[in-house]
XYZ file of C-alpha atoms in Angstrom:
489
model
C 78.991 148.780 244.878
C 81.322 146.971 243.344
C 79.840 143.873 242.709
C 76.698 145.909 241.136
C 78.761 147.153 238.705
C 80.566 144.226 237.498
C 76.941 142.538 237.627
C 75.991 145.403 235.401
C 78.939 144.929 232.821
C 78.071 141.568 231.634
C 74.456 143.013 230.945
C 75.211 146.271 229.046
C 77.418 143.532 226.831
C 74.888 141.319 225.724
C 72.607 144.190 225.187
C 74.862 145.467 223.211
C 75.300 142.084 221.190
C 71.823 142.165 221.007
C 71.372 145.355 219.594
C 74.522 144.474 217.216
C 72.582 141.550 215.838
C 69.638 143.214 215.403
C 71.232 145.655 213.305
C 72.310 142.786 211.254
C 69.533 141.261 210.901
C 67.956 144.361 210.082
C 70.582 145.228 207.169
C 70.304 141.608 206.149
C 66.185 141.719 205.597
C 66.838 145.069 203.767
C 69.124 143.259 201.219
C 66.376 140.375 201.078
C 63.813 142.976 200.659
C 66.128 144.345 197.761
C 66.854 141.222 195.986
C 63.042 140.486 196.215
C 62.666 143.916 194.319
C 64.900 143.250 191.431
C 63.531 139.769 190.911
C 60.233 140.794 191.520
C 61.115 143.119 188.201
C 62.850 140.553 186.704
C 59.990 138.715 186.976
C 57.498 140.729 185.868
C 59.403 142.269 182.678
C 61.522 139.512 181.514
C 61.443 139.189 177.751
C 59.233 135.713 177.832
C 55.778 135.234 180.147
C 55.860 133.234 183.593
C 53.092 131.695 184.781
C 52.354 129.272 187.754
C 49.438 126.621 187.612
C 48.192 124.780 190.226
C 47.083 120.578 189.985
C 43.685 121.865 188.417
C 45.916 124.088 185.269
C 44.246 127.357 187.193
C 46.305 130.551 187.039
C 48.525 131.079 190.490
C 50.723 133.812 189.473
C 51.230 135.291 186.160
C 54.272 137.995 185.051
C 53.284 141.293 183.211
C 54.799 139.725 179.986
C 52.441 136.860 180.029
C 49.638 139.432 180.800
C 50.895 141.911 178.083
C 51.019 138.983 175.302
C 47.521 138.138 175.942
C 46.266 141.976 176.242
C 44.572 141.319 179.520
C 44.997 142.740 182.831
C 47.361 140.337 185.326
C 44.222 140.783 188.281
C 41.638 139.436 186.046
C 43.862 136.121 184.829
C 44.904 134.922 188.497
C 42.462 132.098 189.420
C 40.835 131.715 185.759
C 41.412 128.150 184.004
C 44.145 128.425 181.478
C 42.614 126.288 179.008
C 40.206 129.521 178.373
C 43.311 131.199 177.028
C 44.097 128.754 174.772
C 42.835 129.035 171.379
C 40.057 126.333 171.172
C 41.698 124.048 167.912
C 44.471 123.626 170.919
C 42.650 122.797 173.981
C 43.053 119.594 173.830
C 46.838 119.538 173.411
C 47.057 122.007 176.480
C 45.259 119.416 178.443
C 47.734 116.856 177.600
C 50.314 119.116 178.680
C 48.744 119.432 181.837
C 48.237 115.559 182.326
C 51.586 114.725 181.258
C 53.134 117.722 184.053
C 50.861 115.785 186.793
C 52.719 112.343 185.813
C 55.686 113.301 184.593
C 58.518 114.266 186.862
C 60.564 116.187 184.595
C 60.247 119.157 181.986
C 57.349 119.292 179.822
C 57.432 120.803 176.459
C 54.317 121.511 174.233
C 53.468 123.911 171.040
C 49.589 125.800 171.537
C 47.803 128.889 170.448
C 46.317 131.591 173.025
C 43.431 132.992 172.432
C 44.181 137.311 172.607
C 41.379 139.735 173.675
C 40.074 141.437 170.404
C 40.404 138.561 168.103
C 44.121 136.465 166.519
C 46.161 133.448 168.126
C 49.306 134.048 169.196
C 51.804 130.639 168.833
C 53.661 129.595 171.762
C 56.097 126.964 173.568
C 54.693 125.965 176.855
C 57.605 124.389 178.789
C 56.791 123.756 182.612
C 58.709 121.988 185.667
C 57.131 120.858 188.660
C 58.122 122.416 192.069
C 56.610 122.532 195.284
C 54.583 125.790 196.690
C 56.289 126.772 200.047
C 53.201 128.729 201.114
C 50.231 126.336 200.801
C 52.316 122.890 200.703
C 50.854 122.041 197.094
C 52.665 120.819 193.640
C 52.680 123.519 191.325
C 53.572 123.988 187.831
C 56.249 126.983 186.509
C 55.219 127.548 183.524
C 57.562 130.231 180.594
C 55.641 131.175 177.650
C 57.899 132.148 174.606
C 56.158 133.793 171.599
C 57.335 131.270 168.749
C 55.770 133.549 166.065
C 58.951 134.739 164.358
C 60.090 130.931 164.623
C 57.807 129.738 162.884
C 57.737 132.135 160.326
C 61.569 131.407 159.889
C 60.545 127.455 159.697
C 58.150 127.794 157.274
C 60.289 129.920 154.872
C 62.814 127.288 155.403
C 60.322 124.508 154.606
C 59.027 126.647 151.554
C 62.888 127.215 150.268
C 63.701 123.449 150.715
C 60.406 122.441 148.621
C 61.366 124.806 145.656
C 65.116 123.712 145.948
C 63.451 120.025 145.401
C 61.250 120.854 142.773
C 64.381 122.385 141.163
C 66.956 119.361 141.901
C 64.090 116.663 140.524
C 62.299 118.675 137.376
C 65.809 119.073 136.626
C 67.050 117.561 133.123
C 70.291 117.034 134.263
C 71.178 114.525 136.642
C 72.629 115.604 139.788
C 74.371 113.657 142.863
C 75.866 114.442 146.134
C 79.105 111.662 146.938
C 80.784 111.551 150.112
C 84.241 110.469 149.812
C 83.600 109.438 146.410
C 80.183 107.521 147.572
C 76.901 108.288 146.559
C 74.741 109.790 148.994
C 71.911 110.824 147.020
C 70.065 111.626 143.576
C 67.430 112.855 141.523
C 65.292 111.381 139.176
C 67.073 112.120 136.237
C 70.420 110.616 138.070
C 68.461 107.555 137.910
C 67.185 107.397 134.598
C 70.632 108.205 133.472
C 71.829 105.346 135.150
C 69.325 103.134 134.021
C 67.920 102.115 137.739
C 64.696 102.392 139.201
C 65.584 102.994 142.971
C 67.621 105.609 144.532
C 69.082 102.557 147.063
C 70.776 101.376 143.681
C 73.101 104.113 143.884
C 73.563 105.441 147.502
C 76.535 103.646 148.919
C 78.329 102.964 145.908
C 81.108 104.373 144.694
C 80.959 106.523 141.743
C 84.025 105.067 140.058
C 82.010 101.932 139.757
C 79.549 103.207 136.790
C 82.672 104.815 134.596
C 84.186 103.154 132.148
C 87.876 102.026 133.412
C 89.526 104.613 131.007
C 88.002 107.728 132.353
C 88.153 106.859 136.794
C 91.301 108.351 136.964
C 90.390 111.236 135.555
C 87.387 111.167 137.358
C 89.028 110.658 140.753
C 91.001 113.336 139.804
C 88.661 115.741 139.236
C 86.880 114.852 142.289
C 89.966 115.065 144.513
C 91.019 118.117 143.089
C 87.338 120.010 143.807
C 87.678 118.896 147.414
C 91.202 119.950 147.782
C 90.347 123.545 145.902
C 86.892 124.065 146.108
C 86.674 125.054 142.708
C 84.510 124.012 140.132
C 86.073 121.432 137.382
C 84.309 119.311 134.314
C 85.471 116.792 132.393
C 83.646 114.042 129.925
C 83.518 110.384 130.824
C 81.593 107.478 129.842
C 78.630 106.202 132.031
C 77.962 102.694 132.176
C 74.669 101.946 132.596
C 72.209 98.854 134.286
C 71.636 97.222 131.287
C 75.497 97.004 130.300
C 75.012 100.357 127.453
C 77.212 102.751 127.641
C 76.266 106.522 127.471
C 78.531 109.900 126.814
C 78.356 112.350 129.767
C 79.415 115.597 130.930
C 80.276 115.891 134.423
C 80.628 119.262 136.502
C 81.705 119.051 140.135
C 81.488 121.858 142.956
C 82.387 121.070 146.470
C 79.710 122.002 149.569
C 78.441 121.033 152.807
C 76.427 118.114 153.210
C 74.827 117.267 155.941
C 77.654 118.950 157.885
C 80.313 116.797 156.326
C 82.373 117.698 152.822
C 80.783 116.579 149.544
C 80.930 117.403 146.374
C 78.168 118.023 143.673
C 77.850 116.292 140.381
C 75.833 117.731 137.515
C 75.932 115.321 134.716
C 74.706 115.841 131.740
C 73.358 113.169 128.260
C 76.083 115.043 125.726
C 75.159 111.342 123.501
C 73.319 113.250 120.477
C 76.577 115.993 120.732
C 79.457 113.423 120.450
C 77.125 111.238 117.762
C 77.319 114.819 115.879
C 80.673 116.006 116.169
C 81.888 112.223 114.901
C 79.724 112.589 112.188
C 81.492 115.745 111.190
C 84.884 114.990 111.893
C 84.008 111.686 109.385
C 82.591 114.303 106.820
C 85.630 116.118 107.024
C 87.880 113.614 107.003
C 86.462 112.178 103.979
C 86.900 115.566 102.575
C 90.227 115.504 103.610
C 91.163 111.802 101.872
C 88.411 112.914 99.152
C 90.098 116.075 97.760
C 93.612 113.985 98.822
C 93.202 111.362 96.124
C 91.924 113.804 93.447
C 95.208 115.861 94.640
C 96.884 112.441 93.852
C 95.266 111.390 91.266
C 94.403 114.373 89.519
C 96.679 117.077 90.178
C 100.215 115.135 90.579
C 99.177 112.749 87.062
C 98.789 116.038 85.421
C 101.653 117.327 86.744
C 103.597 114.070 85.936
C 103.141 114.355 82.242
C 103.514 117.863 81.971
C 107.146 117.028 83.430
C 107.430 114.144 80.990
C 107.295 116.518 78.401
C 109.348 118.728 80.002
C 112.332 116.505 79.591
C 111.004 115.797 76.097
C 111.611 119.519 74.587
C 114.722 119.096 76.286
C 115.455 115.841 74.851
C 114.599 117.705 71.314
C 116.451 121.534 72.311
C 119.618 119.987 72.798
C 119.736 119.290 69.138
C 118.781 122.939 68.073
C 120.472 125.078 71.815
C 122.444 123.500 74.407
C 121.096 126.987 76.354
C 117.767 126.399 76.105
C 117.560 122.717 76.559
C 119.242 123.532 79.878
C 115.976 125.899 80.796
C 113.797 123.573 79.349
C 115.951 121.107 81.943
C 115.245 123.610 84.566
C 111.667 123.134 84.078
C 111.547 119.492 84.021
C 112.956 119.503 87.650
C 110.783 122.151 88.895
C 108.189 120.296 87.827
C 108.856 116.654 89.399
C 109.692 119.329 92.381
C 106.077 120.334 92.506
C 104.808 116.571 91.514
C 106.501 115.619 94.989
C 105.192 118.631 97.134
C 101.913 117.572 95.743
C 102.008 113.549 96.767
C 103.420 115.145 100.246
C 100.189 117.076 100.928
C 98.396 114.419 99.684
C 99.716 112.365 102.175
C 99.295 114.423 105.045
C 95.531 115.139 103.725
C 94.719 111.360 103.788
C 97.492 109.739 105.429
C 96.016 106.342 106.129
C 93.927 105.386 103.610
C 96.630 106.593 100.418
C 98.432 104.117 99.179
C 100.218 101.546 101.082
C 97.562 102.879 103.734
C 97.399 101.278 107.536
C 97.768 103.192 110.587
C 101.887 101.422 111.245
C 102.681 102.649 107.191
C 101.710 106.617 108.119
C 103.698 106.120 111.100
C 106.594 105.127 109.784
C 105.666 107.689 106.858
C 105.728 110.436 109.717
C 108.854 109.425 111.351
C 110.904 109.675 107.899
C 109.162 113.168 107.232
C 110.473 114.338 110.605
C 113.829 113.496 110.185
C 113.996 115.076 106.370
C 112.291 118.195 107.194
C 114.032 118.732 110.747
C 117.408 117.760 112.389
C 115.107 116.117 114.916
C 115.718 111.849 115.340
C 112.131 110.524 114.970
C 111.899 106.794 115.751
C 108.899 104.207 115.871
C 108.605 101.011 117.518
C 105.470 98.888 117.075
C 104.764 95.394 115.360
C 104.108 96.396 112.131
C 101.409 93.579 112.211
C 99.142 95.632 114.193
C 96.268 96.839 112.732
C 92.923 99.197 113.476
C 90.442 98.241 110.545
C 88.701 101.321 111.465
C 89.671 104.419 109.361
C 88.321 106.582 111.266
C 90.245 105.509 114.770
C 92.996 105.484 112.998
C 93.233 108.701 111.290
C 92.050 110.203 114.822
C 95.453 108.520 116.434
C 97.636 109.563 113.967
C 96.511 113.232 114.208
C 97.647 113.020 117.620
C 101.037 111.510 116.890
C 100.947 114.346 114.869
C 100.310 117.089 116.918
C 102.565 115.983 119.585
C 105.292 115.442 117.330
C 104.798 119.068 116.138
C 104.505 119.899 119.724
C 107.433 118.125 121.148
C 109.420 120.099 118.109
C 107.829 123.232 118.172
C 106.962 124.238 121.791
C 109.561 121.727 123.407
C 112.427 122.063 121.382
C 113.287 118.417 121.383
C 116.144 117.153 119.943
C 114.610 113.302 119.877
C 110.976 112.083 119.499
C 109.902 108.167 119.973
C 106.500 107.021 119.132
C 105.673 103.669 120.489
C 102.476 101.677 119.948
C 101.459 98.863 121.418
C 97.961 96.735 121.816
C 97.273 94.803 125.341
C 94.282 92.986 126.382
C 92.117 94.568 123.785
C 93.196 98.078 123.996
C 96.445 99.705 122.283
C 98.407 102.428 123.229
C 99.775 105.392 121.469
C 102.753 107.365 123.865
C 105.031 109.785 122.091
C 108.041 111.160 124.118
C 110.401 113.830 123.695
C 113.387 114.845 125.372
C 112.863 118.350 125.154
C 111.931 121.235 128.173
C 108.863 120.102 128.995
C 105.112 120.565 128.967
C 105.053 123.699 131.455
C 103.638 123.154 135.079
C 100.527 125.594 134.362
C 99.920 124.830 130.439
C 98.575 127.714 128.147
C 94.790 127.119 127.919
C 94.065 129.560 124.978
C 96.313 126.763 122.820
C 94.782 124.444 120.472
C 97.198 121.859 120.603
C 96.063 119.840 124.084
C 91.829 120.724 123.268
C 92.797 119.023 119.970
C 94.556 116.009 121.248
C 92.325 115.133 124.054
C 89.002 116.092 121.693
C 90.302 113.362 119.148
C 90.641 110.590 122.078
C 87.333 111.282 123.490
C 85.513 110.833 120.323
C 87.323 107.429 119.672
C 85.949 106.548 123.680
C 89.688 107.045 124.946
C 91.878 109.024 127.333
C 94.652 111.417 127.272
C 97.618 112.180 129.687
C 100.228 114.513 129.103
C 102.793 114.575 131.971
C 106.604 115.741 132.278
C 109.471 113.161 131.972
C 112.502 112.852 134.459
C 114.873 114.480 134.053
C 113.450 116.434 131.303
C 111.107 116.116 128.404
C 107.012 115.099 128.074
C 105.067 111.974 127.813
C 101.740 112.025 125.217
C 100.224 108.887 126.352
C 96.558 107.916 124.195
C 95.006 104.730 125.569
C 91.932 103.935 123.587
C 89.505 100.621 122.850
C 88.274 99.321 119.463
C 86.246 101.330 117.571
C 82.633 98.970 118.509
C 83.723 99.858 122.337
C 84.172 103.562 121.900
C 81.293 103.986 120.422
């Protein structure tokens, strides 16, 4: 009995394994049968078609998306040709597909239109893998179908926006580039005839420095540095040299952007030749205006006023005989006469201060300096060669007005207690710089003032540049650097 029973017990345990793995197995095939659900939905409603072709591009299996987007039922597409489906313009890149997924081991991509029951194409991306069917042994092709509609839509709008931006950029007037790191990367047609070139390639890759005249690429590279560094927009006016060797006035407005996905900055610049021929021709008119109603001051006014003083100190000449009283009043008058003889010549003077008289820019210099010092307690010096000279009137008057208005400046705004005016000529060019030691030009100056627009208008119509800067340890530089008057213009 006993050995039947311990006989038994080694049975009753591997039934029981048994029945132990078969519940396993059984929990394990449920899980499969699971999984198989959920991607059998996954499958069927995932938000782009599936379908599988065989060697022959006939339809294996096909999702409920695929069947949905071509409004046909999924029973009537398995086993039809696919190339039906396809819209018939694009047969014959389907079938290229096809032939490049039979020699092609990898993914193959291709754009088509299906045909749709009740009439319209739908667009699509075709991309398909090969991979091997398990059940009959036989290469097949997975195929996703994504509806590219909405794509496309977005590309062409894209395409459409890009055209009208370059109808814009070209039909415009104003020449426009894009530089890189102060190179030219491209530019429109009016860039070019600006520039006096005939090919695009003669500008991309060079720097834009290279076509401005020396006197305006630091302000230039200033103005470019400072729209990268800020991103905000800044203009200034420079002078363009051009192909031939010409030189042409410009306005220049710079924005910073994207390019290309690396930092640029946009130039606008604009012919402003006609503008700067006319505003020269009216500051010349009223110059001459000036020096015209200057000498008739001079000539006119102060002669008159000359004699009338003459005989002013005649009657008192003859009084003096008759009233000691009134030949002093008629001595009173005398003086205030020659007083107003002199006030006259002085606004004379300062009307047409380098053509009257003695005339030259050095002589109203020097003329300027000795009005300083008797009308203020301010030490106003010069040094220059007195030999140098600008034949130009014109030029001239323009840089004395600015000696002028920073003198004023450095007296009225700066408080200065000592001005110097130097100016000097080197290789070609001279120099005006007039410095005070007073408290400075402020960090942020006041825009709405006249004083600055005024200065640095004057040096751009005689072609040069201005910089006004702050002195250690105190004070501010006026510095004018300009050509002769056949180079400016």
């Amino acid at each position: 009995m006993k050995a039947r029973a311990s006989a038994a017990s080694p049975r009753r345990e591997q039934i029981e394994r048994l029945e132990a793995k078969n519940r396993e197995l059984m929990r394990t095939l449920q899980i499969i049968e699971e999984a198989r659900a959920v991607l059998a939905d996954q499958y069927d409603f995932a938000p782009v078609g599936f379908v599988t072709l065989d060697a022959k591009g006939c339809v294996r299996e096909i999702n409920l998306t695929a069947a949905r987007m071509l409004r046909r039922e999924r029973s009537s597409l398995l086993g039809m040709p696919f190339f039906t489906l396809v819209a018939k313009p694009h047969v014959p890149a389907f079938l290229n597909h096809l032939r490049k997924c039979r020699c092609l081991p990898g993914e193959v991509i291709s754009e088509v239109r299906l045909h749709v029951r009740g009439g319209g194409a739908v667009p699509v991306e075709l991309r398909s893998v090969p991979v091997l069917d398990p059940r009959r042994g036989d290469t097949v092709f997975r195929t996703t179908i994504s509806d590219i509609a909405e794509r496309l839509r977005a590309g062409n709008a894209l395409r459409e926006s890009e055209e009208r931006y370059r109808d814009l950029v070209e039909l415009s007037p104003d020449g426009i580039l894009i530089t890189v790191a102060g190179a030219i990367v491209f530019a429109n047609s009016a860039a070019l005839r600006l520039f006096g070139v005939e090919s695009v390639d003669a500008l991309v890759g060079h720097q834009l420095t290279d076509w401005i005249r020396p006197s305006f690429q630091r302000s230039l590279n200033a103005m470019l540095q400072e729209t990268a560094d800020t991103h905000e927009t800044s203009m200034i006016e420079a002078k363009l040299r051009r192909r031939e060797g010409t030189s042409v006035d410009i306005e220049m407005l710079a924005s910073a952007f994207r390019y290309e996905g690396e930092a640029a900055v946009r130039v606008v610049m604009r012919d402003i030749s006609r503008r700067k021929q006319a505003e020269r021709h009216v500051l010349t008119i009223s110059e001459h205006e000036r020096s015209s109603f200057g000498r008739d001051l001079h000539d006119s006014l102060c002669q008159n006023l000359a004699g009338a003083a003459c005989l002013a100190e005649a009657l008192r000449n003859d009084l003096r005989k008759i009233s000691a009283a009134s030949a002093q009043e008629a001595d009173q008058i005398a003086v205030a006469v020659r007083d107003c003889v002199e006030e006259a010549r002085t606004l004379a003077r300062g009307l047409c201060p380098v053509t009257m008289e003695n005339s030259g820019l050095v002589a109203a210099l020097h003329a300027l300096t000795a009005s300083v010092g008797r009308r203020t307690r301010v030490r106003c010096a010069l040094e220059c060669d007195d030999s140098l000279a600008i034949h130009d009137v014109s030029v001239a008057t323009n840089v004395y007005r600015i000696a002028q208005e920073a003198v004023g400046n450095a007296i009225q705004h700066g408080h200065a207690k000592a001005v110097l005016i130097r100016l000097a000529a080197n290789n070609g060019r001279m120099t005006l710089r007039v410095e005070d030691d007073g408290k400075g030009i402020p960090r942020r100056p006041n825009q709405t003032g006249m004083g600055l627009h005024t200065m640095r208008y004057r040096a751009n119509i005689i072609g040069g540049s201005l910089d006004v800067l702050r002195t250690k340890p105190h004070g501010t530089a006026v510095t004018c650097t300009f050509p002769t008057h056949a180079e400016a213009l």
